[in-house]
Amino acid sequence: MPLETRKSAPTGQQKKDDDPMTITTGLATREGTAQDNADAARVYVLEDGIVGAAVIDGIGHGPHTSRTAPLLAETAARISARRGPLGGLLAASELIADRGADGEEADAVAVAVRVRPDDDIAVVNWTGDARAYGWDGARLELYTDDHTVGKQLRANGVSVKIAREHDNWLRTSLARATIGTVYTAGIRDQVVILTSDGVHDQMPADILEDLVREHQDAPQALADALVAAARPDETGYRDDATAIVVRIGQQTGR
């Protein structure tokens, strides 16, 4: 369900036209062709209107991962709203940092955001290859770097063909997260989009941007469209696909 929160900026931080800031969100997830949905996402809104949101992409499939991913997403979203997304992801990390007696504790990659109604910068933290995009009304920009071996090889001059073969090898994950491996970005754009790789890896970049342009004013419609647009690869495999959309703007005439 889409969520909406409004809060006037405090004294000394009034927006130019004194209209309240509005944060509207949308969330969608779709199971892929594997055993079950190892993705999860949550949006949490504090009493003062601050929004925390997180997308979790579980590594592998199976009942244990699908049970744990929603817990990680809930923890990350709630703590992100209260303490920021760095704290949110590190708190979620503690839930799976120990492999457990059977050595089969779940692992994941993740991206989280906190948006304040009185601040024009959304703070994003991530680990692994979950992503955050920003849309300013004219262009879509990727604000995160995938923490994969393939990405690192390309950054160091290795050919795209060779590097692509290592895109599924993660350099870090949520269970191993530290302050040094959870990266931070600030986004000033009016729309922030969080995705699992089942979205951004399974559709061309131009289609993703076209969908954002078409649905930029309707976060739930955009989240639904992004998840629905993910297509199977040449083998017929389609990954779990999950997206959160956060729109930050000012509402007039209310």
mmCIF file of C-alpha atoms in Angstrom:
data_model
loop_
_atom_site.group_PDB
_atom_site.id
_atom_site.type_symbol
_atom_site.label_atom_id
_atom_site.label_comp_id
_atom_site.label_asym_id
_atom_site.label_seq_id
_atom_site.Cartn_x
_atom_site.Cartn_y
_atom_site.Cartn_z
ATOM 1 C CA MET A 1 0.000 0.000 0.000
ATOM 2 C CA PRO A 2 1.289 3.511 -0.758
ATOM 3 C CA LEU A 3 2.074 5.649 2.251
ATOM 4 C CA GLU A 4 1.942 9.409 2.515
ATOM 5 C CA THR A 5 3.214 11.676 5.234
ATOM 6 C CA ARG A 6 3.200 15.447 5.597
ATOM 7 C CA LYS A 7 4.986 17.742 7.986
ATOM 8 C CA SER A 8 5.593 21.466 7.856
ATOM 9 C CA ALA A 9 9.232 22.479 8.087
ATOM 10 C CA PRO A 10 10.208 23.764 11.560
ATOM 11 C CA THR A 11 10.748 27.437 12.275
ATOM 12 C CA GLY A 12 13.892 28.679 10.571
ATOM 13 C CA GLN A 13 13.719 25.978 7.912
ATOM 14 C CA GLN A 14 10.529 26.987 6.091
ATOM 15 C CA LYS A 15 10.269 26.123 2.428
ATOM 16 C CA LYS A 16 10.047 29.054 0.047
ATOM 17 C CA ASP A 17 6.278 28.925 -0.362
ATOM 18 C CA ASP A 18 5.570 27.546 3.143
ATOM 19 C CA ASP A 19 3.720 24.540 1.740
ATOM 20 C CA PRO A 20 4.177 21.300 3.676
ATOM 21 C CA MET A 21 6.574 18.733 2.324
ATOM 22 C CA THR A 22 4.930 15.491 1.279
ATOM 23 C CA ILE A 23 6.627 12.106 1.167
ATOM 24 C CA THR A 24 4.730 9.467 -0.776
ATOM 25 C CA THR A 25 5.928 5.889 -1.178
ATOM 26 C CA GLY A 26 5.199 2.788 -3.191
ATOM 27 C CA LEU A 27 6.404 -0.789 -2.697
ATOM 28 C CA ALA A 28 6.156 -3.861 -4.896
ATOM 29 C CA THR A 29 7.735 -7.300 -5.013
ATOM 30 C CA ARG A 30 7.276 -10.303 -7.289
ATOM 31 C CA GLU A 31 8.504 -13.858 -6.877
ATOM 32 C CA GLY A 32 10.802 -15.150 -9.591
ATOM 33 C CA THR A 33 11.050 -18.601 -11.104
ATOM 34 C CA ALA A 34 13.109 -20.134 -8.267
ATOM 35 C CA GLN A 35 11.781 -21.769 -5.097
ATOM 36 C CA ASP A 36 10.315 -18.748 -3.334
ATOM 37 C CA ASN A 37 10.717 -14.997 -2.910
ATOM 38 C CA ALA A 38 14.031 -14.250 -1.195
ATOM 39 C CA ASP A 39 13.457 -10.492 -1.562
ATOM 40 C CA ALA A 40 11.702 -8.319 0.996
ATOM 41 C CA ALA A 41 11.010 -4.608 1.440
ATOM 42 C CA ARG A 42 9.525 -2.374 4.103
ATOM 43 C CA VAL A 43 8.617 1.285 4.567
ATOM 44 C CA TYR A 44 8.298 2.738 8.066
ATOM 45 C CA VAL A 45 7.034 6.209 9.002
ATOM 46 C CA LEU A 46 7.806 7.852 12.345
ATOM 47 C CA GLU A 47 5.332 10.060 14.204
ATOM 48 C CA ASP A 48 7.144 13.182 12.992
ATOM 49 C CA GLY A 49 6.902 12.107 9.350
ATOM 50 C CA ILE A 50 10.446 10.804 8.840
ATOM 51 C CA VAL A 51 10.450 7.839 6.464
ATOM 52 C CA GLY A 52 12.795 4.851 6.542
ATOM 53 C CA ALA A 53 12.726 2.248 3.790
ATOM 54 C CA ALA A 54 14.783 -0.807 2.884
ATOM 55 C CA VAL A 55 15.066 -3.404 0.150
ATOM 56 C CA ILE A 56 16.622 -6.750 1.066
ATOM 57 C CA ASP A 57 17.759 -9.221 -1.600
ATOM 58 C CA GLY A 58 18.424 -12.591 0.001
ATOM 59 C CA ILE A 59 21.366 -14.590 -1.325
ATOM 60 C CA GLY A 60 20.148 -17.920 -2.623
ATOM 61 C CA HIS A 61 16.704 -19.418 -2.134
ATOM 62 C CA GLY A 62 14.958 -21.644 0.301
ATOM 63 C CA PRO A 63 12.556 -21.421 3.257
ATOM 64 C CA HIS A 64 15.180 -20.100 5.662
ATOM 65 C CA THR A 65 16.083 -17.145 3.430
ATOM 66 C CA SER A 66 12.483 -16.272 2.613
ATOM 67 C CA ARG A 67 11.605 -16.277 6.336
ATOM 68 C CA THR A 68 14.562 -14.125 7.317
ATOM 69 C CA ALA A 69 14.418 -11.481 4.551
ATOM 70 C CA PRO A 70 11.209 -9.794 5.850
ATOM 71 C CA LEU A 71 12.720 -9.573 9.345
ATOM 72 C CA LEU A 72 15.843 -7.911 7.924
ATOM 73 C CA ALA A 73 13.752 -5.464 5.904
ATOM 74 C CA GLU A 74 11.567 -4.552 8.891
ATOM 75 C CA THR A 75 14.591 -3.987 11.113
ATOM 76 C CA ALA A 76 16.463 -1.958 8.512
ATOM 77 C CA ALA A 77 13.474 0.263 7.706
ATOM 78 C CA ARG A 78 12.570 1.017 11.333
ATOM 79 C CA ILE A 79 16.123 1.720 12.443
ATOM 80 C CA SER A 80 16.829 3.739 9.276
ATOM 81 C CA ALA A 81 13.956 6.060 10.166
ATOM 82 C CA ARG A 82 15.221 6.503 13.723
ATOM 83 C CA ARG A 83 19.009 6.321 13.370
ATOM 84 C CA GLY A 84 19.719 6.639 9.673
ATOM 85 C CA PRO A 85 20.242 3.973 7.001
ATOM 86 C CA LEU A 86 23.796 3.162 8.086
ATOM 87 C CA GLY A 87 22.466 2.234 11.518
ATOM 88 C CA GLY A 88 19.555 0.437 9.883
ATOM 89 C CA LEU A 89 21.731 -1.844 7.789
ATOM 90 C CA LEU A 90 24.219 -2.513 10.587
ATOM 91 C CA ALA A 91 21.356 -3.412 12.938
ATOM 92 C CA ALA A 92 19.938 -5.815 10.354
ATOM 93 C CA SER A 93 23.413 -7.237 9.865
ATOM 94 C CA GLU A 94 23.603 -8.232 13.527
ATOM 95 C CA LEU A 95 20.589 -10.507 13.062
ATOM 96 C CA ILE A 96 22.526 -12.706 10.626
ATOM 97 C CA ALA A 97 26.151 -12.060 11.592
ATOM 98 C CA ASP A 98 26.433 -15.458 13.273
ATOM 99 C CA ARG A 99 26.015 -18.463 10.978
ATOM 100 C CA GLY A 100 24.049 -20.326 13.654
ATOM 101 C CA ALA A 101 24.478 -23.817 15.031
ATOM 102 C CA ASP A 102 23.604 -25.398 11.693
ATOM 103 C CA GLY A 103 25.805 -22.989 9.732
ATOM 104 C CA GLU A 104 22.905 -22.089 7.458
ATOM 105 C CA GLU A 105 21.956 -18.574 8.505
ATOM 106 C CA ALA A 106 20.683 -16.447 5.628
ATOM 107 C CA ASP A 107 22.712 -13.704 3.972
ATOM 108 C CA ALA A 108 21.643 -10.833 1.754
ATOM 109 C CA VAL A 109 22.503 -7.589 0.041
ATOM 110 C CA ALA A 110 20.590 -4.454 0.917
ATOM 111 C CA VAL A 111 19.877 -0.780 0.308
ATOM 112 C CA ALA A 112 18.127 1.605 2.703
ATOM 113 C CA VAL A 113 17.090 5.262 2.739
ATOM 114 C CA ARG A 114 15.945 7.879 5.248
ATOM 115 C CA VAL A 115 13.910 10.882 4.109
ATOM 116 C CA ARG A 116 13.108 13.800 6.409
ATOM 117 C CA PRO A 117 10.153 16.079 5.575
ATOM 118 C CA ASP A 118 12.249 19.162 6.441
ATOM 119 C CA ASP A 119 15.396 18.149 4.507
ATOM 120 C CA ASP A 120 16.007 18.166 0.764
ATOM 121 C CA ILE A 121 18.641 15.400 0.921
ATOM 122 C CA ALA A 122 17.658 11.742 1.139
ATOM 123 C CA VAL A 123 20.441 9.650 2.691
ATOM 124 C CA VAL A 124 21.068 6.214 1.210
ATOM 125 C CA ASN A 125 23.303 3.386 2.414
ATOM 126 C CA TRP A 126 23.907 0.076 0.689
ATOM 127 C CA THR A 127 25.977 -3.061 0.613
ATOM 128 C CA GLY A 128 26.184 -5.522 -2.266
ATOM 129 C CA ASP A 129 24.411 -4.982 -5.588
ATOM 130 C CA ALA A 130 21.055 -3.568 -4.488
ATOM 131 C CA ARG A 131 20.723 -0.093 -6.007
ATOM 132 C CA ALA A 132 19.411 3.421 -5.440
ATOM 133 C CA TYR A 133 18.439 5.736 -8.299
ATOM 134 C CA GLY A 134 17.343 9.356 -8.297
ATOM 135 C CA TRP A 135 14.990 11.112 -10.725
ATOM 136 C CA ASP A 136 14.969 14.915 -10.912
ATOM 137 C CA GLY A 137 12.156 15.200 -13.436
ATOM 138 C CA ALA A 138 14.445 15.011 -16.451
ATOM 139 C CA ARG A 139 17.159 12.409 -15.905
ATOM 140 C CA LEU A 140 17.619 9.141 -14.045
ATOM 141 C CA GLU A 141 20.896 8.802 -12.148
ATOM 142 C CA LEU A 142 22.392 5.769 -10.417
ATOM 143 C CA TYR A 143 23.814 6.793 -7.047
ATOM 144 C CA THR A 144 25.200 3.428 -5.944
ATOM 145 C CA ASP A 145 28.054 1.216 -7.151
ATOM 146 C CA ASP A 146 27.561 -2.542 -7.226
ATOM 147 C CA HIS A 147 29.892 -4.232 -4.742
ATOM 148 C CA THR A 148 30.758 -7.056 -7.120
ATOM 149 C CA VAL A 149 34.007 -8.492 -8.419
ATOM 150 C CA GLY A 150 32.905 -7.693 -11.972
ATOM 151 C CA LYS A 151 32.412 -4.020 -11.142
ATOM 152 C CA GLN A 152 35.820 -3.875 -9.465
ATOM 153 C CA LEU A 153 37.503 -5.505 -12.465
ATOM 154 C CA ARG A 154 35.944 -3.019 -14.877
ATOM 155 C CA ALA A 155 37.070 -0.135 -12.668
ATOM 156 C CA ASN A 156 40.615 -1.471 -12.940
ATOM 157 C CA GLY A 157 40.654 -1.757 -16.705
ATOM 158 C CA VAL A 158 39.709 -5.410 -17.215
ATOM 159 C CA SER A 159 37.712 -5.989 -20.400
ATOM 160 C CA VAL A 160 33.938 -5.805 -20.131
ATOM 161 C CA LYS A 161 33.571 -9.350 -21.493
ATOM 162 C CA ILE A 162 35.816 -10.883 -18.836
ATOM 163 C CA ALA A 163 34.510 -8.701 -16.022
ATOM 164 C CA ARG A 164 30.883 -9.547 -16.806
ATOM 165 C CA GLU A 165 31.604 -13.173 -15.941
ATOM 166 C CA HIS A 166 32.262 -12.062 -12.349
ATOM 167 C CA ASP A 167 29.182 -9.874 -11.833
ATOM 168 C CA ASN A 168 27.537 -12.508 -9.642
ATOM 169 C CA TRP A 169 30.500 -12.612 -7.243
ATOM 170 C CA LEU A 170 29.888 -10.276 -4.309
ATOM 171 C CA ARG A 171 32.712 -8.437 -2.584
ATOM 172 C CA THR A 172 30.614 -7.839 0.526
ATOM 173 C CA SER A 173 27.215 -8.713 1.977
ATOM 174 C CA LEU A 174 24.880 -7.761 4.806
ATOM 175 C CA ALA A 175 26.057 -10.503 7.164
ATOM 176 C CA ARG A 176 29.632 -9.193 6.857
ATOM 177 C CA ALA A 177 28.701 -5.500 6.900
ATOM 178 C CA THR A 178 30.864 -2.982 8.741
ATOM 179 C CA ILE A 179 31.031 0.800 8.694
ATOM 180 C CA GLY A 180 33.754 0.433 6.068
ATOM 181 C CA THR A 181 31.698 -1.751 3.724
ATOM 182 C CA VAL A 182 28.344 0.049 3.912
ATOM 183 C CA TYR A 183 28.595 2.997 1.533
ATOM 184 C CA THR A 184 26.681 6.294 1.692
ATOM 185 C CA ALA A 185 25.124 8.604 -0.893
ATOM 186 C CA GLY A 186 23.027 11.762 -0.655
ATOM 187 C CA ILE A 187 20.211 12.269 -3.154
ATOM 188 C CA ARG A 188 18.551 15.645 -3.768
ATOM 189 C CA ASP A 189 16.189 14.413 -6.478
ATOM 190 C CA GLN A 190 12.429 14.430 -6.068
ATOM 191 C CA VAL A 191 12.107 10.672 -6.612
ATOM 192 C CA VAL A 192 14.295 7.989 -5.008
ATOM 193 C CA ILE A 193 14.072 4.427 -6.287
ATOM 194 C CA LEU A 194 15.472 1.366 -4.475
ATOM 195 C CA THR A 195 15.734 -1.890 -6.432
ATOM 196 C CA SER A 196 16.892 -5.462 -6.090
ATOM 197 C CA ASP A 197 18.925 -6.826 -8.985
ATOM 198 C CA GLY A 198 15.873 -8.700 -10.203
ATOM 199 C CA VAL A 199 14.665 -5.302 -11.418
ATOM 200 C CA HIS A 200 17.724 -3.493 -12.751
ATOM 201 C CA ASP A 201 19.511 -6.560 -14.117
ATOM 202 C CA GLN A 202 16.489 -7.922 -15.958
ATOM 203 C CA MET A 203 15.446 -4.970 -18.053
ATOM 204 C CA PRO A 204 17.354 -2.555 -20.307
ATOM 205 C CA ALA A 205 18.334 0.737 -18.693
ATOM 206 C CA ASP A 206 16.302 2.735 -21.215
ATOM 207 C CA ILE A 207 13.109 0.856 -20.333
ATOM 208 C CA LEU A 208 13.710 1.487 -16.640
ATOM 209 C CA GLU A 209 14.107 5.204 -17.349
ATOM 210 C CA ASP A 210 11.007 5.277 -19.560
ATOM 211 C CA LEU A 211 8.938 3.736 -16.771
ATOM 212 C CA VAL A 212 10.237 6.280 -14.270
ATOM 213 C CA ARG A 213 9.376 9.120 -16.630
ATOM 214 C CA GLU A 214 5.880 7.760 -17.199
ATOM 215 C CA HIS A 215 5.013 7.126 -13.543
ATOM 216 C CA GLN A 216 7.157 9.709 -11.742
ATOM 217 C CA ASP A 217 4.164 11.271 -9.962
ATOM 218 C CA ALA A 218 2.676 7.959 -8.795
ATOM 219 C CA PRO A 219 5.089 5.969 -6.576
ATOM 220 C CA GLN A 220 2.910 2.872 -6.233
ATOM 221 C CA ALA A 221 2.255 2.709 -9.964
ATOM 222 C CA LEU A 222 5.976 3.092 -10.635
ATOM 223 C CA ALA A 223 6.952 0.352 -8.160
ATOM 224 C CA ASP A 224 4.373 -1.985 -9.718
ATOM 225 C CA ALA A 225 5.558 -1.169 -13.241
ATOM 226 C CA LEU A 226 9.236 -1.742 -12.442
ATOM 227 C CA VAL A 227 8.581 -5.126 -10.889
ATOM 228 C CA ALA A 228 6.249 -6.208 -13.696
ATOM 229 C CA ALA A 229 8.741 -5.180 -16.413
ATOM 230 C CA ALA A 230 11.485 -7.561 -15.259
ATOM 231 C CA ARG A 231 11.864 -10.284 -17.877
ATOM 232 C CA PRO A 232 13.377 -13.790 -17.852
ATOM 233 C CA ASP A 233 16.874 -14.307 -19.254
ATOM 234 C CA GLU A 234 17.732 -16.547 -22.206
ATOM 235 C CA THR A 235 17.441 -19.663 -20.013
ATOM 236 C CA GLY A 236 13.968 -18.736 -18.779
ATOM 237 C CA TYR A 237 15.190 -17.738 -15.308
ATOM 238 C CA ARG A 238 13.621 -14.673 -13.733
ATOM 239 C CA ASP A 239 14.939 -13.410 -10.426
ATOM 240 C CA ASP A 240 12.791 -12.095 -7.598
ATOM 241 C CA ALA A 241 12.094 -8.425 -8.304
ATOM 242 C CA THR A 242 11.497 -5.748 -5.667
ATOM 243 C CA ALA A 243 11.265 -1.948 -5.755
ATOM 244 C CA ILE A 244 10.538 0.900 -3.362
ATOM 245 C CA VAL A 245 9.758 4.364 -4.704
ATOM 246 C CA VAL A 246 9.887 7.474 -2.510
ATOM 247 C CA ARG A 247 8.608 10.772 -3.897
ATOM 248 C CA ILE A 248 9.535 13.964 -2.077
ATOM 249 C CA GLY A 249 7.658 17.116 -2.999
ATOM 250 C CA GLN A 250 5.455 19.951 -1.899
ATOM 251 C CA GLN A 251 1.695 19.772 -2.106
ATOM 252 C CA THR A 252 -0.212 22.965 -2.818
ATOM 253 C CA GLY A 253 -3.845 23.850 -2.407
ATOM 254 C CA ARG A 254 -4.443 21.789 0.723
#
